[in-house]
Amino acid sequence: ASGDEKELRAPICCILGHVDAGKTKLLDCIRGTHVQEREAGGITQQIGATYLPAENIRDRTSLKAETAIKVPGLLVIDTPGHESFSKMRSRGLSMCDVAVVVVDITKGLEKQTVESLHLLRRHNVSFIVALNKVDRLYGWKECTNAPIVEALKKQSDDVKSEYKWRLTKVVTDFKENGFNTAPYYENNKKKKVVNIVPTSAESGEGVPDLLLLLVRWLPDIITDKLAYDDTVECTVLEVNEHKDLGTTIDVVLINGVLRQGDQVIVCTKQGPVTTIIRDLLTPHPMKELKAKGAYKHHKEVRAAQGVKIVARGLQYAMAGTSLIVVKPGDDLRQAEAAAMQEIDMAIRTTDENEKGTKTQEVSSIKTCKEGIYVQASSVGTLEAIIAHLKSSSVDIPVYAWNLGPVYKQDVMKASAMLKRKEEYAVILAFDVKVMPEASALAAESGLKIITADTVYRLVNIYTEHIKGLKE
Ligand code: GDP
Ligand code: MG
């Protein structure tokens, strides 16, 4: 290799696809984890970011030691597939270099698959199709973690022919949506024709192939995009209330370095907030950023990486906006003006969205005088709850919202509805603690606090509650 080869950063890869296609399971299979089995209702309700170091990928692919991997690793973003989470999907995709669209081979293209394709086209992101659940083909002979061509050779003629016609059907469906696709092992025009990799997240067939495409083929295709750059590029994914750390933000660091003590600006609806990074946390490699487990503390973090930032003043950070680093010698006012511009644009695009022109998605939560009170652990889940409340099947207005544990003050605020409109006298609390004083006050005043482990159950319990009131 020549000495002047560019240093590359880890590609950022988003996983998209219809509910139950196997997005989370595929990631579990790659990481050797069991996130999917532990998810409430088996559904993903937050964006997760996982860093896969190149050595771990090498182990999974049985690549020879002398074969170079040009990137230091891979940053994978898992997204919720359910309808109400469309903002999270859009947000996840907007920072990605590549996407993996997971399609269930037994089902073909489904509603959210097609929605994903529209998003990919809009954001101009290249993608790979994981044609998942091949082990469900009737009579499939398991070949744990084998490359897919090897695994296919071992199958009976019946399995081979079922595979063939299902594959052909999927290729046709993609064509109808305007994309040329081909199985990657027969694809001679990899730049123009989208690669399909048959996989099983259950027994691992095809998973080495998928990883190799991402770390060996992709960097050659988008070398320039992956060139490491010192200029910080960083997007806020989530705002979280953490029981020990207070308010934290999860960010994706796309380029540059973040350091403890860095002065940074976050975009909030109230304007730019300047603060100092107190701590930088990452999950352990191969673990997910949203996992509530142990974190590693860092003095500095280099792109690309998913990072949890601890600092003051993060409460109103808007998911989807940039985090701006103010370097010594930078003009703070100029940096704040840049943040202000981004805030203006974020607010303007949301207003446009309301008029029906769909553009960029940012966190904007409309409230009104009569409605229910919603409380959640993160902005993303809050938006998902509110999107679901707004959807035509439910259509429930929101009076106010808050992040973090439910305190007495929340109960007092929500109690305003006891006089205005009794059916709205309720707090929907998702993934947050309800403080004992808060429950006591609610019980005393007649306010109902509803908790549940999935967004859908939460809203269902509420609608059942109203039906009860009306009868
Ligand atoms: P997601 O909604 O796309 O994240 O899908 P999940 O990862 O939650 O998977 C949905 C269901 O399909 C779960 O019950 C998984 O165990 C199952 N599943 C996922 N991938 C495979 C696969 O490759 N083979 C088989 N047999 N089952 C799978
Ligand atoms: Mg999932």
Short mmCIF file of C-alpha atoms and ligand atoms in Angstrom, two decimals:
data_model
loop_
_atom_site.label_atom_id
_atom_site.label_comp_id
_atom_site.label_asym_id
_atom_site.label_seq_id
_atom_site.Cartn_x
_atom_site.Cartn_y
_atom_site.Cartn_z
CA ALA A 1 0.00 0.00 0.00
CA SER A 2 1.19 3.52 -0.71
CA GLY A 3 2.07 5.70 2.29
CA ASP A 4 -0.25 8.52 1.32
CA GLU A 5 -3.44 6.50 1.54
CA LYS A 6 -6.17 8.43 3.30
CA GLU A 7 -7.11 7.53 6.85
CA LEU A 8 -10.67 6.28 6.87
CA ARG A 9 -13.23 6.46 9.66
CA ALA A 10 -15.73 3.73 10.49
CA PRO A 11 -18.68 3.70 8.08
CA ILE A 12 -22.04 4.42 9.71
CA CYS A 13 -24.63 1.83 8.78
CA CYS A 14 -28.35 2.05 9.43
CA ILE A 15 -30.57 -1.02 9.64
CA LEU A 16 -34.03 -0.55 8.16
CA GLY A 17 -36.96 -2.75 7.26
CA HIS A 18 -40.46 -3.83 8.14
CA VAL A 19 -41.42 -4.89 11.66
CA ASP A 20 -40.29 -8.45 12.43
CA ALA A 21 -38.04 -8.73 9.38
CA GLY A 22 -35.25 -9.49 11.85
CA LYS A 23 -33.30 -6.21 12.14
CA THR A 24 -32.57 -6.52 15.86
CA LYS A 25 -31.96 -10.26 15.66
CA LEU A 26 -29.48 -9.77 12.83
CA LEU A 27 -27.58 -7.28 14.94
CA ASP A 28 -27.70 -9.67 17.88
CA CYS A 29 -26.30 -12.39 15.64
CA ILE A 30 -23.41 -10.13 14.59
CA ARG A 31 -22.69 -8.99 18.15
CA GLY A 32 -23.35 -12.28 19.89
CA THR A 33 -25.92 -10.55 22.14
CA HIS A 34 -29.55 -11.15 23.04
CA VAL A 35 -31.16 -7.73 22.90
CA GLN A 36 -34.13 -8.89 20.83
CA GLU A 37 -35.36 -11.45 23.38
CA ARG A 38 -35.38 -8.84 26.13
CA GLU A 39 -37.25 -6.11 24.29
CA ALA A 40 -40.70 -5.34 25.68
CA GLY A 41 -43.27 -6.90 23.36
CA GLY A 42 -40.34 -7.90 21.13
CA ILE A 43 -40.25 -4.46 19.56
CA THR A 44 -37.47 -1.89 19.28
CA GLN A 45 -38.51 1.46 20.72
CA GLN A 46 -35.29 3.44 20.64
CA ILE A 47 -32.48 4.04 18.21
CA GLY A 48 -29.43 2.05 19.24
CA ALA A 49 -25.84 2.56 18.12
CA THR A 50 -23.28 -0.25 18.28
CA TYR A 51 -19.59 -0.03 17.46
CA LEU A 52 -18.08 -3.13 15.89
CA PRO A 53 -14.26 -3.01 15.92
CA ALA A 54 -12.52 -4.37 12.82
CA GLU A 55 -10.92 -7.26 14.79
CA ASN A 56 -14.31 -8.53 15.92
CA ILE A 57 -15.53 -8.37 12.35
CA ARG A 58 -12.47 -10.30 11.24
CA ASP A 59 -13.31 -13.04 13.75
CA ARG A 60 -16.83 -13.28 12.42
CA THR A 61 -15.74 -13.53 8.81
CA SER A 62 -12.68 -15.81 9.09
CA LEU A 63 -10.79 -13.31 6.95
CA LYS A 64 -7.11 -14.17 6.82
CA ALA A 65 -4.90 -12.09 9.12
CA GLU A 66 -2.94 -10.66 6.18
CA THR A 67 -6.07 -9.38 4.44
CA ALA A 68 -6.38 -5.69 5.22
CA ILE A 69 -9.54 -4.07 6.53
CA LYS A 70 -9.21 -0.41 5.62
CA VAL A 71 -11.68 0.90 8.18
CA PRO A 72 -11.21 0.78 11.97
CA GLY A 73 -14.67 -0.69 12.47
CA LEU A 74 -18.33 -0.24 11.72
CA LEU A 75 -20.92 1.84 13.55
CA VAL A 76 -24.34 0.26 13.25
CA ILE A 77 -27.59 2.09 13.98
CA ASP A 78 -30.66 -0.07 14.72
CA THR A 79 -34.03 1.62 14.28
CA PRO A 80 -37.60 0.83 15.34
CA GLY A 81 -39.71 -0.56 12.52
CA HIS A 82 -43.18 0.30 13.84
CA GLU A 83 -45.18 3.00 12.13
CA SER A 84 -45.11 5.55 14.97
CA PHE A 85 -41.34 5.68 14.91
CA SER A 86 -40.95 7.20 11.44
CA LYS A 87 -39.15 10.26 12.80
CA MET A 88 -36.53 8.09 14.44
CA ARG A 89 -36.00 6.18 11.21
CA SER A 90 -35.55 9.35 9.22
CA ARG A 91 -33.18 10.74 11.83
CA GLY A 92 -31.15 7.53 11.91
CA LEU A 93 -30.80 7.48 8.16
CA SER A 94 -29.81 11.11 7.71
CA MET A 95 -26.39 10.47 9.23
CA CYS A 96 -25.64 7.15 7.55
CA ASP A 97 -23.15 6.23 4.87
CA VAL A 98 -24.94 3.04 3.98
CA ALA A 99 -28.06 1.13 4.97
CA VAL A 100 -28.95 -2.52 5.28
CA VAL A 101 -32.57 -3.10 4.34
CA VAL A 102 -33.75 -6.30 5.97
CA VAL A 103 -36.41 -8.23 4.05
CA ASP A 104 -38.05 -11.40 5.33
CA ILE A 105 -37.64 -13.94 2.50
CA THR A 106 -40.93 -15.61 3.42
CA LYS A 107 -42.85 -12.30 3.19
CA GLY A 108 -41.09 -10.25 0.50
CA LEU A 109 -41.42 -6.44 0.39
CA GLU A 110 -43.76 -5.02 3.07
CA LYS A 111 -45.12 -1.58 3.93
CA GLN A 112 -42.20 -0.24 5.98
CA THR A 113 -39.74 -1.80 3.52
CA VAL A 114 -41.22 0.37 0.81
CA GLU A 115 -41.23 3.40 3.13
CA SER A 116 -37.54 2.73 3.78
CA LEU A 117 -36.85 2.67 0.06
CA HIS A 118 -38.45 6.10 -0.33
CA LEU A 119 -36.34 7.43 2.53
CA LEU A 120 -33.18 5.96 1.00
CA ARG A 121 -33.92 7.58 -2.31
CA ARG A 122 -34.69 10.92 -0.66
CA HIS A 123 -31.44 10.88 1.33
CA ASN A 124 -29.50 9.36 -1.58
CA VAL A 125 -28.00 6.61 0.59
CA SER A 126 -26.71 3.40 -1.00
CA PHE A 127 -27.86 0.17 0.54
CA ILE A 128 -27.51 -3.59 0.72
CA VAL A 129 -30.49 -5.93 1.05
CA ALA A 130 -30.29 -8.66 3.71
CA LEU A 131 -32.77 -11.28 2.52
CA ASN A 132 -33.29 -12.72 5.97
CA LYS A 133 -34.76 -15.89 7.49
CA VAL A 134 -33.43 -18.25 4.79
CA ASP A 135 -33.48 -20.93 7.51
CA ARG A 136 -37.29 -20.76 7.29
CA LEU A 137 -37.23 -22.24 3.78
CA TYR A 138 -38.84 -25.64 4.16
CA GLY A 139 -36.18 -28.31 4.71
CA TRP A 140 -33.27 -25.88 5.14
CA LYS A 141 -30.12 -27.59 6.32
CA GLU A 142 -28.45 -25.48 8.95
CA CYS A 143 -24.83 -24.47 8.30
CA THR A 144 -24.04 -22.24 11.26
CA ASN A 145 -22.28 -19.00 10.28
CA ALA A 146 -21.34 -20.33 6.86
CA PRO A 147 -20.84 -18.08 3.83
CA ILE A 148 -24.08 -18.19 1.90
CA VAL A 149 -22.79 -19.78 -1.32
CA GLU A 150 -21.40 -22.68 0.70
CA ALA A 151 -24.65 -23.03 2.64
CA LEU A 152 -26.74 -22.99 -0.56
CA LYS A 153 -24.63 -25.75 -2.11
CA LYS A 154 -25.52 -28.04 0.80
CA GLN A 155 -29.28 -27.64 0.33
CA SER A 156 -31.62 -30.13 -1.37
CA ASP A 157 -33.00 -29.38 -4.84
CA ASP A 158 -36.39 -28.52 -3.29
CA VAL A 159 -34.85 -25.90 -1.00
CA LYS A 160 -32.77 -24.53 -3.86
CA SER A 161 -35.80 -24.13 -6.09
CA GLU A 162 -37.90 -22.51 -3.36
CA TYR A 163 -35.02 -20.15 -2.68
CA LYS A 164 -34.78 -19.35 -6.37
CA TRP A 165 -38.42 -18.40 -6.86
CA ARG A 166 -38.62 -16.37 -3.67
CA LEU A 167 -35.47 -14.50 -4.66
CA THR A 168 -36.87 -13.85 -8.14
CA LYS A 169 -40.08 -12.50 -6.60
CA VAL A 170 -38.13 -10.08 -4.38
CA VAL A 171 -36.00 -8.91 -7.31
CA THR A 172 -39.19 -8.22 -9.28
CA ASP A 173 -40.74 -6.32 -6.36
CA PHE A 174 -37.64 -4.14 -6.05
CA LYS A 175 -37.78 -3.49 -9.78
CA GLU A 176 -41.37 -2.30 -9.40
CA ASN A 177 -40.11 0.17 -6.81
CA GLY A 178 -37.44 1.43 -9.18
CA PHE A 179 -34.37 -0.47 -7.94
CA ASN A 180 -32.24 -3.00 -9.81
CA THR A 181 -31.07 -5.74 -7.47
CA ALA A 182 -29.15 -9.01 -7.76
CA PRO A 183 -27.71 -11.60 -5.37
CA TYR A 184 -24.25 -10.23 -4.59
CA TYR A 185 -22.44 -13.43 -5.59
CA GLU A 186 -23.74 -13.02 -9.15
CA ASN A 187 -23.60 -9.25 -9.25
CA ASN A 188 -20.98 -7.96 -11.70
CA LYS A 189 -22.13 -4.38 -11.52
CA LYS A 190 -21.97 -3.83 -7.78
CA LYS A 191 -21.85 -0.04 -8.16
CA LYS A 192 -25.06 0.15 -10.14
CA VAL A 193 -27.03 -2.88 -9.08
CA VAL A 194 -28.01 -3.21 -5.42
CA ASN A 195 -26.55 -6.27 -3.69
CA ILE A 196 -28.79 -8.85 -2.08
CA VAL A 197 -27.24 -11.00 0.66
CA PRO A 198 -29.33 -13.95 1.82
CA THR A 199 -28.96 -14.31 5.60
CA SER A 200 -30.23 -16.11 8.65
CA ALA A 201 -30.10 -14.18 11.89
CA GLU A 202 -30.99 -17.46 13.62
CA SER A 203 -28.12 -19.66 12.44
CA GLY A 204 -25.78 -17.06 10.91
CA GLU A 205 -25.61 -18.17 7.27
CA GLY A 206 -24.68 -15.22 5.05
CA VAL A 207 -23.75 -12.98 7.99
CA PRO A 208 -20.00 -13.15 7.16
CA ASP A 209 -20.85 -12.15 3.59
CA LEU A 210 -22.83 -9.14 4.77
CA LEU A 211 -20.02 -7.97 7.06
CA LEU A 212 -17.44 -8.38 4.31
CA LEU A 213 -19.47 -6.28 1.92
CA LEU A 214 -19.69 -3.54 4.56
CA VAL A 215 -16.02 -3.40 5.54
CA ARG A 216 -14.25 -4.52 2.34
CA TRP A 217 -16.38 -3.53 -0.61
CA LEU A 218 -18.12 -0.42 0.69
CA PRO A 219 -14.97 1.57 1.67
CA ASP A 220 -13.74 1.25 -1.94
CA ILE A 221 -17.01 2.62 -3.26
CA ILE A 222 -17.29 5.60 -0.91
CA THR A 223 -13.65 6.24 -0.01
CA ASP A 224 -13.98 10.02 -0.18
CA LYS A 225 -17.01 10.08 2.04
CA LEU A 226 -15.18 8.00 4.65
CA ALA A 227 -12.01 10.12 4.69
CA TYR A 228 -11.39 11.06 8.32
CA ASP A 229 -11.65 14.80 8.93
CA ASP A 230 -10.77 16.78 12.08
CA THR A 231 -13.74 19.08 11.74
CA VAL A 232 -16.34 17.89 14.21
CA GLU A 233 -19.59 16.70 12.68
CA CYS A 234 -21.98 15.46 15.31
CA THR A 235 -25.73 14.87 15.43
CA VAL A 236 -27.98 14.54 18.48
CA LEU A 237 -29.89 11.23 18.40
CA GLU A 238 -31.65 11.23 21.73
CA VAL A 239 -32.15 13.16 24.94
CA ASN A 240 -32.32 10.92 27.99
CA GLU A 241 -33.01 11.23 31.67
CA HIS A 242 -30.52 8.96 33.38
CA LYS A 243 -31.10 8.03 37.02
CA ASP A 244 -27.51 8.73 38.09
CA LEU A 245 -26.16 11.02 35.40
CA GLY A 246 -29.11 13.39 35.02
CA THR A 247 -29.94 14.58 31.53
CA THR A 248 -27.60 13.16 28.92
CA ILE A 249 -27.62 13.24 25.15
CA ASP A 250 -26.78 10.38 22.82
CA VAL A 251 -24.97 11.64 19.77
CA VAL A 252 -23.45 10.14 16.68
CA LEU A 253 -19.98 11.56 16.14
CA ILE A 254 -19.61 11.42 12.36
CA ASN A 255 -16.23 13.15 12.10
CA GLY A 256 -13.60 14.71 14.34
CA VAL A 257 -12.83 14.27 18.05
CA LEU A 258 -14.85 15.17 21.16
CA ARG A 259 -12.96 15.82 24.39
CA GLN A 260 -13.86 16.20 28.04
CA GLY A 261 -13.85 19.91 28.83
CA ASP A 262 -14.79 20.90 25.25
CA GLN A 263 -17.06 23.89 25.06
CA VAL A 264 -20.07 22.91 22.96
CA ILE A 265 -23.32 24.43 21.78
CA VAL A 266 -26.55 22.48 21.64
CA CYS A 267 -29.63 23.64 19.73
CA THR A 268 -32.75 24.03 21.85
CA LYS A 269 -36.15 25.54 21.09
CA GLN A 270 -35.26 28.36 23.49
CA GLY A 271 -32.09 29.09 21.53
CA PRO A 272 -28.45 27.97 21.57
CA VAL A 273 -27.18 26.62 24.91
CA THR A 274 -23.44 26.77 25.53
CA THR A 275 -22.06 24.18 27.93
CA ILE A 276 -18.96 22.12 28.79
CA ILE A 277 -18.62 18.38 28.19
CA ARG A 278 -18.23 16.84 31.63
CA ASP A 279 -17.99 13.23 30.62
CA LEU A 280 -17.98 11.12 27.48
CA LEU A 281 -19.38 7.63 27.72
CA THR A 282 -19.53 4.77 25.26
CA PRO A 283 -20.90 1.30 25.72
CA HIS A 284 -18.34 -1.50 25.55
CA PRO A 285 -17.57 -2.57 21.96
CA MET A 286 -20.27 -4.80 20.47
CA LYS A 287 -22.77 -3.42 23.03
CA GLU A 288 -25.50 -0.94 22.33
CA LEU A 289 -25.43 2.75 23.29
CA LYS A 290 -29.00 2.68 24.60
CA ALA A 291 -28.31 -0.42 26.75
CA LYS A 292 -28.57 0.54 30.38
CA GLY A 293 -25.43 -1.39 31.29
CA ALA A 294 -21.92 -0.30 32.14
CA TYR A 295 -20.30 2.50 30.20
CA LYS A 296 -16.67 3.22 29.45
CA HIS A 297 -15.51 6.71 30.38
CA HIS A 298 -13.32 8.55 27.90
CA LYS A 299 -11.13 11.64 27.90
CA GLU A 300 -11.68 11.82 24.18
CA VAL A 301 -13.61 9.98 21.49
CA ARG A 302 -12.74 9.79 17.81
CA ALA A 303 -15.23 9.44 14.94
CA ALA A 304 -17.17 7.51 13.96
CA GLN A 305 -18.72 6.53 17.26
CA GLY A 306 -21.97 6.63 19.21
CA VAL A 307 -21.39 8.65 22.40
CA LYS A 308 -23.37 9.59 25.48
CA ILE A 309 -22.51 13.13 26.61
CA VAL A 310 -22.88 14.33 30.18
CA ALA A 311 -23.14 18.12 30.57
CA ARG A 312 -25.38 20.76 32.10
CA GLY A 313 -28.19 22.37 30.16
CA LEU A 314 -29.04 19.50 27.84
CA GLN A 315 -32.74 19.16 28.79
CA TYR A 316 -34.15 20.90 25.76
CA ALA A 317 -31.69 19.72 23.12
CA MET A 318 -33.54 18.98 19.90
CA ALA A 319 -32.95 15.51 18.50
CA GLY A 320 -31.74 15.66 14.93
CA THR A 321 -29.77 18.91 15.28
CA SER A 322 -25.99 19.38 15.32
CA LEU A 323 -23.74 19.64 18.33
CA ILE A 324 -21.24 22.42 17.67
CA VAL A 325 -17.78 22.42 19.25
CA VAL A 326 -16.29 25.83 20.07
CA LYS A 327 -12.52 25.56 19.84
CA PRO A 328 -10.23 27.94 21.75
CA GLY A 329 -9.91 31.03 19.59
CA ASP A 330 -13.26 30.46 17.86
CA ASP A 331 -15.72 33.32 17.97
CA LEU A 332 -18.42 32.14 20.40
CA ARG A 333 -20.98 34.59 19.06
CA GLN A 334 -20.44 33.43 15.52
CA ALA A 335 -20.85 29.81 16.62
CA GLU A 336 -24.06 30.68 18.46
CA ALA A 337 -25.34 32.45 15.37
CA ALA A 338 -24.69 29.28 13.38
CA ALA A 339 -26.64 27.30 15.99
CA MET A 340 -29.46 29.85 15.84
CA GLN A 341 -29.65 29.41 12.09
CA GLU A 342 -29.96 25.68 12.51
CA ILE A 343 -32.68 26.11 15.14
CA ASP A 344 -34.60 28.47 12.85
CA MET A 345 -34.37 25.99 10.04
CA ALA A 346 -35.40 23.10 12.29
CA ILE A 347 -38.45 25.03 13.50
CA ARG A 348 -39.31 26.26 10.00
CA THR A 349 -39.13 22.76 8.49
CA THR A 350 -41.42 21.47 11.22
CA ASP A 351 -43.92 24.21 10.43
CA GLU A 352 -43.73 23.28 6.76
CA ASN A 353 -44.25 19.67 7.74
CA GLU A 354 -47.43 20.67 9.45
CA LYS A 355 -48.67 22.20 6.20
CA GLY A 356 -48.05 18.92 4.48
CA THR A 357 -44.71 19.33 2.70
CA LYS A 358 -42.52 16.65 4.10
CA THR A 359 -38.90 17.62 4.49
CA GLN A 360 -36.46 17.27 7.33
CA GLU A 361 -37.82 15.80 10.57
CA VAL A 362 -37.02 17.37 13.91
CA SER A 363 -38.46 17.08 17.37
CA SER A 364 -41.50 19.32 17.57
CA ILE A 365 -44.28 18.45 19.91
CA LYS A 366 -47.56 20.30 19.49
CA THR A 367 -49.58 20.81 22.63
CA CYS A 368 -53.02 22.30 23.23
CA LYS A 369 -55.23 23.57 26.08
CA GLU A 370 -57.16 20.37 26.58
CA GLY A 371 -55.39 17.07 26.41
CA ILE A 372 -53.45 14.44 28.29
CA TYR A 373 -50.02 14.62 29.94
CA VAL A 374 -47.23 12.45 28.53
CA GLN A 375 -43.99 11.61 30.23
CA ALA A 376 -41.11 9.50 28.86
CA SER A 377 -37.43 8.75 29.28
CA SER A 378 -36.35 10.17 25.94
CA VAL A 379 -37.48 12.63 23.31
CA GLY A 380 -37.58 9.90 20.66
CA THR A 381 -40.02 7.73 22.57
CA LEU A 382 -42.04 10.80 23.52
CA GLU A 383 -42.42 11.64 19.83
CA ALA A 384 -43.40 8.08 19.06
CA ILE A 385 -46.11 8.12 21.74
CA ILE A 386 -47.40 11.43 20.47
CA ALA A 387 -47.32 10.25 16.85
CA HIS A 388 -49.36 7.23 17.89
CA LEU A 389 -51.81 9.38 19.88
CA LYS A 390 -52.28 11.58 16.81
CA SER A 391 -52.76 8.71 14.36
CA SER A 392 -56.24 8.51 12.91
CA SER A 393 -57.20 5.36 14.80
CA VAL A 394 -56.69 7.07 18.16
CA ASP A 395 -56.49 10.88 17.85
CA ILE A 396 -55.91 12.10 21.41
CA PRO A 397 -54.63 15.67 22.04
CA VAL A 398 -51.65 16.41 24.29
CA TYR A 399 -51.76 19.13 26.93
CA ALA A 400 -48.17 18.94 28.19
CA TRP A 401 -45.16 16.63 28.34
CA ASN A 402 -42.02 16.13 30.36
CA LEU A 403 -38.91 13.94 30.43
CA GLY A 404 -37.73 11.82 33.34
CA PRO A 405 -39.41 10.59 36.55
CA VAL A 406 -42.96 11.67 37.38
CA TYR A 407 -42.84 14.13 40.28
CA LYS A 408 -45.55 15.89 42.30
CA GLN A 409 -45.21 18.95 40.03
CA ASP A 410 -46.18 16.83 37.03
CA VAL A 411 -49.26 15.57 38.83
CA MET A 412 -50.23 19.12 39.83
CA LYS A 413 -49.86 20.34 36.27
CA ALA A 414 -51.79 17.42 34.78
CA SER A 415 -54.53 17.87 37.40
CA ALA A 416 -55.67 21.03 35.61
CA MET A 417 -57.70 18.67 33.39
CA LEU A 418 -59.76 17.41 36.35
CA LYS A 419 -61.76 20.63 36.03
CA ARG A 420 -61.45 21.21 32.29
CA LYS A 421 -62.01 17.76 30.82
CA GLU A 422 -62.01 14.77 33.08
CA GLU A 423 -61.23 12.13 30.46
CA TYR A 424 -57.90 13.89 29.88
CA ALA A 425 -56.97 13.87 33.56
CA VAL A 426 -54.24 11.31 33.06
CA ILE A 427 -50.46 10.96 32.83
CA LEU A 428 -49.12 8.43 30.34
CA ALA A 429 -45.75 7.47 31.78
CA PHE A 430 -43.38 5.46 29.61
CA ASP A 431 -40.11 3.94 30.83
CA VAL A 432 -39.88 6.36 33.77
CA LYS A 433 -40.19 6.04 37.53
CA VAL A 434 -43.29 7.37 39.25
CA MET A 435 -42.21 8.91 42.56
CA PRO A 436 -44.23 7.76 45.62
CA GLU A 437 -45.32 11.34 46.49
CA ALA A 438 -46.55 11.69 42.93
CA SER A 439 -48.64 8.48 43.08
CA ALA A 440 -50.02 9.52 46.47
CA LEU A 441 -51.08 12.94 45.24
CA ALA A 442 -52.58 11.47 42.08
CA ALA A 443 -54.61 8.93 44.09
CA GLU A 444 -55.85 11.70 46.37
CA SER A 445 -56.90 14.07 43.59
CA GLY A 446 -58.33 11.47 41.20
CA LEU A 447 -55.72 11.76 38.48
CA LYS A 448 -54.86 8.52 36.72
CA ILE A 449 -51.24 7.56 36.04
CA ILE A 450 -50.81 4.87 33.39
CA THR A 451 -47.57 2.99 32.83
CA ALA A 452 -46.73 0.25 30.34
CA ASP A 453 -43.67 -1.27 28.71
CA THR A 454 -44.56 -0.56 25.10
CA VAL A 455 -45.88 2.58 23.47
CA TYR A 456 -48.79 0.65 22.01
CA ARG A 457 -49.90 -0.92 25.29
CA LEU A 458 -49.66 2.46 26.98
CA VAL A 459 -52.10 4.03 24.56
CA ASN A 460 -54.36 0.96 24.57
CA ILE A 461 -54.71 1.05 28.34
CA TYR A 462 -55.69 4.71 28.07
CA THR A 463 -58.33 4.13 25.39
CA GLU A 464 -59.77 1.27 27.45
CA HIS A 465 -59.85 3.62 30.43
CA ILE A 466 -61.89 6.21 28.50
CA LYS A 467 -64.32 3.56 27.30
CA GLY A 468 -64.75 2.62 30.96
CA LEU A 469 -65.49 6.24 31.89
CA LYS A 470 -68.08 6.61 29.14
CA GLU A 471 -70.00 3.49 30.09
P1 GDP B 1 -37.29 -6.46 13.90
O1 GDP B 1 -38.66 -5.99 14.23
O2 GDP B 1 -37.00 -6.28 12.43
O3 GDP B 1 -36.21 -5.91 14.77
O4 GDP B 1 -37.31 -8.06 14.07
P2 GDP B 1 -36.75 -8.91 15.29
O5 GDP B 1 -35.26 -8.96 15.26
O6 GDP B 1 -37.40 -8.44 16.54
O7 GDP B 1 -37.27 -10.37 14.87
C1 GDP B 1 -38.64 -10.68 14.78
C2 GDP B 1 -38.88 -12.15 15.00
O8 GDP B 1 -38.32 -12.92 13.93
C3 GDP B 1 -38.25 -12.69 16.27
O9 GDP B 1 -39.10 -13.64 16.82
C4 GDP B 1 -36.97 -13.35 15.79
O10 GDP B 1 -36.54 -14.38 16.62
C5 GDP B 1 -37.38 -13.87 14.42
N1 GDP B 1 -36.26 -13.91 13.47
C6 GDP B 1 -35.48 -12.87 13.10
N2 GDP B 1 -34.58 -13.25 12.19
C7 GDP B 1 -34.77 -14.56 11.98
C8 GDP B 1 -34.12 -15.54 11.13
O11 GDP B 1 -33.19 -15.27 10.38
N3 GDP B 1 -34.63 -16.81 11.18
C9 GDP B 1 -35.67 -17.16 11.99
N4 GDP B 1 -36.09 -18.41 11.95
N5 GDP B 1 -36.29 -16.27 12.78
C10 GDP B 1 -35.85 -14.99 12.79
MG MG B 2 -36.14 -4.40 16.20
#
